[in-house]
Short mmCIF file of C-alpha atoms in Angstrom, two decimals:
data_model
loop_
_atom_site.label_atom_id
_atom_site.label_comp_id
_atom_site.label_asym_id
_atom_site.label_seq_id
_atom_site.Cartn_x
_atom_site.Cartn_y
_atom_site.Cartn_z
CA MET V 8 85.12 -287.35 73.85
CA TRP V 9 82.07 -287.99 71.70
CA ALA V 10 79.88 -286.68 74.43
CA ASN V 11 81.56 -283.31 73.97
CA LEU V 12 81.17 -283.36 70.21
CA LEU V 13 77.67 -284.66 69.64
CA SER V 14 74.35 -284.08 71.24
CA PHE V 15 71.32 -285.43 69.47
CA THR V 16 67.74 -284.66 70.24
CA LEU V 17 65.37 -287.27 68.90
CA LEU V 18 61.76 -286.35 68.45
CA ALA V 19 58.90 -288.82 68.19
CA LEU V 20 55.28 -288.11 67.44
CA SER V 21 52.19 -290.14 68.08
CA PHE V 22 51.22 -291.13 64.58
CA SER V 23 47.70 -291.98 65.64
CA ALA V 24 47.04 -288.25 66.09
CA TRP V 25 49.67 -286.31 64.13
CA SER V 26 48.09 -282.90 64.23
CA ASP V 27 48.00 -282.38 67.98
CA ALA V 28 50.51 -284.90 69.29
CA ALA V 29 52.86 -283.78 72.01
CA ILE V 30 56.61 -283.98 71.37
CA THR V 31 58.87 -285.80 73.77
CA PRO V 32 62.67 -285.41 73.42
CA ALA V 33 65.08 -288.23 74.15
CA ILE V 34 68.61 -286.89 74.50
CA TYR V 35 71.65 -288.86 73.31
CA THR V 36 75.00 -287.25 73.96
CA ASP V 37 77.28 -289.99 72.71
CA GLY V 38 77.70 -290.86 69.03
CA HIS V 39 78.30 -294.54 69.76
CA GLU V 40 75.20 -294.75 71.93
CA PHE V 41 73.13 -293.03 69.27
CA SER V 42 74.31 -295.33 66.51
CA ASN V 43 73.49 -298.32 68.71
CA TYR V 44 70.07 -296.78 69.21
CA LEU V 45 69.52 -296.69 65.47
CA THR V 46 70.16 -300.41 64.98
CA ALA V 47 68.80 -301.90 68.19
CA PRO V 48 65.47 -303.79 68.40
CA TRP V 49 63.08 -301.02 69.32
CA VAL V 50 60.46 -301.07 72.05
CA LEU V 51 57.94 -298.40 72.85
CA LYS V 52 58.58 -296.69 76.15
CA SER V 53 56.15 -298.20 78.64
CA HIS V 54 53.36 -295.97 79.85
CA PRO V 55 54.03 -292.70 78.04
CA SER V 56 52.97 -289.63 79.99
CA SER V 57 50.09 -289.06 77.58
CA PRO V 58 48.21 -291.23 75.09
CA LYS V 59 49.35 -288.72 72.46
CA THR V 60 52.98 -288.71 73.54
CA VAL V 61 55.54 -291.20 72.28
CA ALA V 62 59.27 -291.21 72.93
CA PHE V 63 61.98 -292.87 70.86
CA HIS V 64 63.77 -295.44 72.96
CA PRO V 65 66.17 -298.28 72.16
CA ARG V 66 63.38 -300.80 71.68
CA LEU V 67 59.94 -300.83 70.12
CA ASP V 68 57.09 -303.20 70.89
CA LEU V 69 56.32 -304.62 67.45
CA SER V 70 52.83 -305.56 68.60
CA GLN V 71 52.02 -301.87 68.33
CA GLY V 72 51.02 -301.82 64.68
CA GLU V 73 50.95 -298.07 64.37
CA TYR V 74 54.70 -297.98 65.02
CA ALA V 75 55.59 -300.71 62.55
CA HIS V 76 56.98 -298.14 60.09
CA LEU V 77 59.94 -297.70 62.46
CA MET V 78 61.12 -301.29 62.16
CA PRO V 79 64.55 -301.32 60.49
CA ASN V 80 66.54 -304.06 58.83
CA PRO V 81 67.65 -306.30 61.74
CA ASP V 82 70.99 -306.88 59.99
CA ALA V 83 71.69 -303.18 59.38
CA ILE V 84 75.19 -301.86 59.99
CA PRO V 85 75.40 -299.34 62.87
CA LEU V 86 76.41 -295.78 62.10
CA HIS V 87 79.70 -295.98 63.96
CA GLU V 88 80.66 -299.02 61.88
CA TYR V 89 79.38 -297.70 58.57
CA PHE V 90 81.10 -294.34 59.05
CA PRO V 91 84.11 -295.21 61.26
CA GLU V 92 85.99 -292.21 62.61
CA ASP V 93 83.72 -289.80 60.71
CA LEU V 94 81.53 -288.15 63.32
CA HIS V 95 80.16 -285.57 60.90
CA LEU V 96 78.76 -288.18 58.51
CA GLN V 97 77.35 -290.06 61.49
CA LYS V 98 75.49 -286.94 62.55
CA VAL V 99 74.20 -286.10 59.06
CA ALA V 100 73.07 -289.70 58.51
CA ALA V 101 71.33 -289.66 61.90
CA ASP V 102 69.57 -286.43 60.92
CA GLN V 103 68.19 -288.16 57.82
CA ALA V 104 66.97 -291.09 59.94
CA VAL V 105 65.06 -288.68 62.16
CA LEU V 106 63.47 -287.07 59.08
CA ILE V 107 62.31 -290.49 57.89
CA THR V 108 60.93 -291.71 61.21
CA THR V 109 59.09 -288.46 61.92
CA ARG V 110 57.68 -288.41 58.38
CA ARG V 111 58.65 -284.77 58.22
CA ASN V 112 59.26 -284.44 54.48
CA THR V 113 56.89 -285.61 51.75
CA PRO V 114 58.52 -286.64 48.44
CA ILE V 115 60.15 -283.73 46.67
CA SER V 116 58.19 -281.82 44.02
CA LEU V 117 57.91 -278.37 42.47
CA GLU V 118 55.89 -277.14 45.44
CA ASN V 119 57.98 -278.48 48.31
CA TRP V 120 61.63 -278.57 47.22
CA THR V 121 62.63 -275.92 49.78
CA PRO V 122 62.83 -278.14 52.91
CA TRP V 123 64.76 -280.74 50.94
CA ILE V 124 67.42 -278.23 49.94
CA GLU V 125 67.38 -275.24 52.27
CA GLY V 126 66.16 -277.23 55.27
CA ASN V 127 68.82 -279.91 54.99
CA VAL V 128 71.91 -277.74 54.73
CA GLU V 129 74.42 -280.14 56.26
CA TYR V 130 73.52 -282.93 53.85
CA GLN V 131 73.50 -280.57 50.86
CA GLY V 132 76.93 -279.32 51.86
CA LEU V 133 78.50 -282.76 51.51
CA GLU V 134 80.47 -283.92 48.50
CA GLY V 135 78.69 -286.16 46.02
CA ARG V 136 80.40 -289.35 47.17
CA GLU V 137 79.53 -288.56 50.80
CA LYS V 138 75.88 -288.00 49.89
CA ALA V 139 75.84 -291.29 48.01
CA LYS V 140 77.31 -293.10 51.00
CA ILE V 141 74.62 -291.72 53.31
CA ARG V 142 71.92 -292.78 50.85
CA ARG V 143 73.43 -296.28 50.78
CA TRP V 144 73.37 -296.38 54.58
CA ILE V 145 69.69 -295.42 54.61
CA LYS V 146 68.94 -298.08 51.99
CA GLN V 147 70.66 -300.89 53.90
CA TYR V 148 68.87 -299.78 57.06
CA TYR V 149 65.32 -299.01 55.90
CA VAL V 150 64.96 -300.90 52.59
CA ASP V 151 67.17 -304.00 52.38
CA GLY V 152 65.85 -306.86 54.47
CA VAL V 153 62.73 -304.95 55.58
CA GLU V 154 59.56 -306.99 55.17
CA LYS V 155 56.86 -304.33 55.01
CA ARG V 156 56.58 -302.76 51.57
CA GLU V 157 55.17 -299.56 53.06
CA ILE V 158 58.42 -299.05 54.97
CA ARG V 159 60.56 -299.83 51.95
CA ASP V 160 58.55 -297.50 49.73
CA ARG V 161 58.70 -294.64 52.24
CA ALA V 162 62.47 -294.97 52.61
CA SER V 163 62.96 -295.39 48.86
CA ALA V 164 60.99 -292.20 48.22
CA PHE V 165 63.12 -290.42 50.82
CA ILE V 166 66.36 -291.63 49.21
CA TRP V 167 65.05 -290.64 45.78
CA SER V 168 64.11 -287.18 47.06
CA LEU V 169 67.58 -286.67 48.53
CA LYS V 170 69.07 -287.51 45.16
CA GLN V 171 66.64 -285.28 43.24
CA ALA V 172 67.39 -282.37 45.55
CA ALA V 173 70.92 -282.31 44.09
CA ARG V 174 69.91 -282.83 40.44
CA PRO V 175 71.38 -280.38 37.92
CA ASP V 176 68.12 -280.15 35.97
CA THR V 177 64.96 -278.32 36.97
CA ILE V 178 62.41 -280.05 39.19
CA TRP V 179 59.46 -280.00 36.80
CA TRP V 180 56.86 -282.32 38.38
CA ALA V 181 54.01 -281.06 40.54
CA LYS V 182 52.96 -282.39 43.92
CA SER V 183 49.77 -283.68 42.30
CA LEU V 184 51.80 -286.15 40.21
CA VAL V 185 53.33 -287.49 43.43
CA ASP V 186 50.06 -287.61 45.35
CA LYS V 187 48.07 -289.31 42.58
CA ASN V 188 50.73 -291.94 41.91
CA SER V 189 51.98 -292.75 45.39
CA LYS V 190 51.03 -296.43 45.20
CA ASN V 191 54.25 -298.44 44.91
CA ASN V 192 56.08 -295.15 44.36
CA GLU V 193 54.91 -295.05 40.75
CA PHE V 194 55.55 -291.30 40.66
CA ILE V 195 59.28 -292.15 40.62
CA ASP V 196 58.81 -294.07 37.37
CA LEU V 197 56.72 -291.29 35.83
CA VAL V 198 59.36 -288.72 36.72
CA ALA V 199 62.03 -291.00 35.21
CA ILE V 200 60.10 -291.16 31.93
CA GLY V 201 59.63 -287.39 31.99
CA ASP V 202 63.36 -286.96 32.51
CA TYR V 203 64.16 -289.32 29.63
CA LEU V 204 61.92 -287.09 27.49
CA LYS V 205 63.59 -283.96 28.92
CA PHE V 206 60.46 -282.52 30.51
CA TYR V 207 62.73 -280.14 32.41
CA ASP V 208 63.22 -278.31 29.09
CA THR V 209 59.99 -276.51 28.20
CA ALA V 210 61.35 -275.48 24.81
CA GLU V 211 62.09 -277.96 22.02
CA PRO V 212 64.79 -280.20 23.51
CA ASP V 213 67.78 -281.56 21.67
CA MET V 214 67.13 -285.29 21.24
CA SER V 215 69.81 -286.67 18.94
CA ASP V 216 69.58 -290.06 17.26
CA ALA V 217 72.20 -291.38 19.67
CA TYR V 218 70.23 -290.07 22.66
CA ILE V 219 66.99 -291.61 21.37
CA LYS V 220 68.60 -295.01 20.91
CA LYS V 221 70.05 -294.75 24.41
CA VAL V 222 66.84 -293.87 26.27
CA THR V 223 64.24 -295.84 24.28
CA PRO V 224 65.06 -299.21 25.94
CA LYS V 225 64.99 -297.49 29.34
CA ILE V 226 61.57 -295.98 28.64
CA ILE V 227 60.16 -299.31 27.45
CA LYS V 228 61.58 -301.10 30.49
CA THR V 229 60.07 -298.52 32.86
CA LEU V 230 56.68 -298.77 31.17
CA SER V 231 56.58 -302.57 31.16
CA LEU V 232 58.23 -303.53 34.48
CA ASP V 233 57.60 -302.35 38.03
CA ARG V 234 60.32 -301.40 40.51
CA GLU V 235 60.77 -305.07 41.43
CA LEU V 236 61.35 -305.84 37.73
CA LYS V 237 58.08 -307.74 37.43
CA PRO V 238 55.56 -307.13 34.61
CA ARG V 239 53.14 -304.41 35.64
CA ARG V 240 49.65 -305.61 36.49
CA SER V 241 48.31 -302.16 35.71
CA ALA V 242 49.86 -299.61 33.40
CA LEU V 243 51.52 -296.45 34.64
CA ASN V 244 49.19 -293.47 34.60
CA ILE V 245 50.77 -291.72 31.64
CA GLY V 246 47.73 -289.45 31.55
CA GLN V 247 49.43 -287.58 34.38
CA LEU V 248 52.32 -286.78 32.03
CA MET V 249 49.90 -285.49 29.39
CA GLU V 250 49.19 -282.51 31.65
CA TYR V 251 52.66 -281.06 31.05
CA ARG V 252 52.91 -278.81 28.00
CA ASP V 253 55.79 -277.11 26.24
CA ASN V 254 56.17 -273.42 25.46
CA GLN V 255 53.91 -273.77 22.42
CA GLY V 256 51.15 -275.46 24.37
CA PHE V 257 51.73 -278.97 23.03
CA MET V 258 51.75 -282.03 25.27
CA ARG V 259 55.38 -282.82 25.98
CA TYR V 260 54.72 -286.55 26.26
CA LYS V 261 53.07 -286.90 22.86
CA GLU V 262 55.36 -284.53 21.01
CA ARG V 263 58.54 -286.09 22.34
CA MET V 264 57.33 -289.65 22.04
CA ILE V 265 56.82 -289.11 18.30
CA VAL V 266 60.57 -289.17 17.72
CA ILE V 267 60.83 -292.31 19.87
CA ILE V 268 58.11 -294.00 17.83
CA GLU V 269 59.64 -292.91 14.54
CA ASP V 270 62.90 -294.51 15.60
CA LEU V 271 61.08 -297.72 16.52
CA LEU V 272 59.41 -297.73 13.10
CA ASP V 273 62.62 -297.24 11.17
CA GLY V 274 62.66 -299.97 8.50
CA PHE V 275 59.38 -301.42 9.78
CA PRO V 276 58.21 -302.81 6.38
CA ASP V 277 61.35 -304.92 6.08
CA LYS V 278 61.09 -306.47 9.54
CA THR V 279 60.03 -310.04 10.21
CA ASP V 280 56.63 -310.62 11.79
CA GLU V 281 58.33 -311.36 15.11
CA GLU V 282 60.27 -308.08 14.96
CA LYS V 283 57.13 -306.20 13.98
CA GLN V 284 55.29 -307.67 16.94
CA VAL V 285 57.99 -306.47 19.37
CA ILE V 286 57.90 -302.99 17.84
CA LEU V 287 54.12 -302.80 18.08
CA GLU V 288 54.26 -304.05 21.68
CA ASP V 289 56.61 -301.19 22.52
CA ILE V 290 54.31 -298.67 20.87
CA TYR V 291 51.26 -299.94 22.72
CA LEU V 292 53.25 -299.66 25.96
CA ILE V 293 53.98 -296.04 25.12
CA PHE V 294 50.27 -295.36 24.83
CA GLY V 295 49.32 -296.89 28.15
CA SER V 296 48.90 -300.65 27.78
CA THR V 297 50.35 -303.23 30.12
CA LEU V 298 52.87 -305.68 28.69
CA ALA V 299 50.26 -308.43 28.49
CA GLU V 300 47.76 -306.11 26.78
CA ALA V 301 50.42 -304.82 24.39
CA ARG V 302 51.34 -308.34 23.32
CA GLN V 303 47.78 -309.34 22.61
CA LYS V 304 47.01 -306.12 20.73
CA SER V 305 50.12 -306.45 18.59
CA ILE V 306 49.16 -310.02 17.67
CA ASN V 307 45.66 -308.90 16.75
CA VAL V 308 46.98 -306.09 14.56
CA LEU V 309 49.43 -308.31 12.69
CA GLU V 310 46.63 -310.79 12.04
CA THR V 311 44.54 -308.05 10.42
CA ASP V 312 45.82 -304.87 8.74
CA HIS V 313 48.73 -303.20 10.49
CA HIS V 314 48.51 -300.15 8.17
CA LEU V 315 45.85 -298.78 10.51
CA ILE V 316 47.67 -299.46 13.76
CA PHE V 317 48.04 -295.81 14.72
CA GLN V 318 44.42 -295.02 14.04
CA ARG V 319 43.66 -297.57 16.73
CA ILE V 320 46.21 -296.18 19.15
CA ASP V 321 46.02 -292.44 18.55
CA PRO V 322 44.55 -290.85 15.40
CA ASN V 323 46.56 -287.64 15.88
CA ILE V 324 50.02 -289.05 15.13
CA GLU V 325 50.14 -288.49 11.38
CA LEU V 326 53.89 -288.92 11.11
CA CYS V 327 53.73 -292.48 12.34
CA ARG V 328 50.83 -293.38 10.06
CA LYS V 329 52.81 -292.13 7.06
CA ARG V 330 55.75 -294.31 7.97
CA LEU V 331 53.53 -297.39 8.01
CA ARG V 332 51.96 -296.48 4.64
CA SER V 333 55.34 -297.04 3.00
CA ASP V 334 54.73 -300.78 3.28
#
């Protein structure tokens, strides 16, 4: 029955020579067989017809380092078990797996959103809960239990791109932000900060007091901790966010962080030294310090004259300096 409903063509490229590699199809006409294929230990087909030709087969020789990115979670749940009795979701999920393993789509950005949306029609046509279930299947297959960080990062970026392709807000970030911050998928964190600051709105965004109090802890957490929730060894490249300007030509990051900083400074003179230190740490994080650097700088400032703190961080933020002068 499944043989009549599904026919999958899997394409594999030789990743040692992407540009001119030949394409070899491996046909699977049974959904159960294909789902088994996706979760089996993989071995490279012996003696491909050409050094530049590779076929996907049920096993892969892990001694071939260049194919290590294909190694899935050995405990992953097969498609036919994850989506029982739902052949359509099996097919759409399998399509996403092929996109990942062939490295066809780079992370979504302003310049390349088309293939993520118009080139993935079946996925985009699913309901939200169905999309989420497919993303969870990809995660448990390519991220959870996978040793190599490169594999996890690639799959995580793919899952993130699928989610961003359905976002209600405008995709505002350029490909350059992705390319320059690809290490450990740091572009995902930069985009998150931009979204918290409503970069998708080029006019003056509505940032209510309630909204500011909601997103400030999230911004601080993103700036201080990496995606594994460990303190960052190097700060996020917030300079990349400085390149985005609003309709009046002002830097969105600086202009919108002012209201965040003002909220942090509310009642600053009446705070204890410990509370002041935490506030100053957060502000140093906002301006590009690591958590360790921010802590040391805040201690140094409190030991001297904290009236001049913003001259040391950024002399252009007059509003914040005025707030400190009230002490």
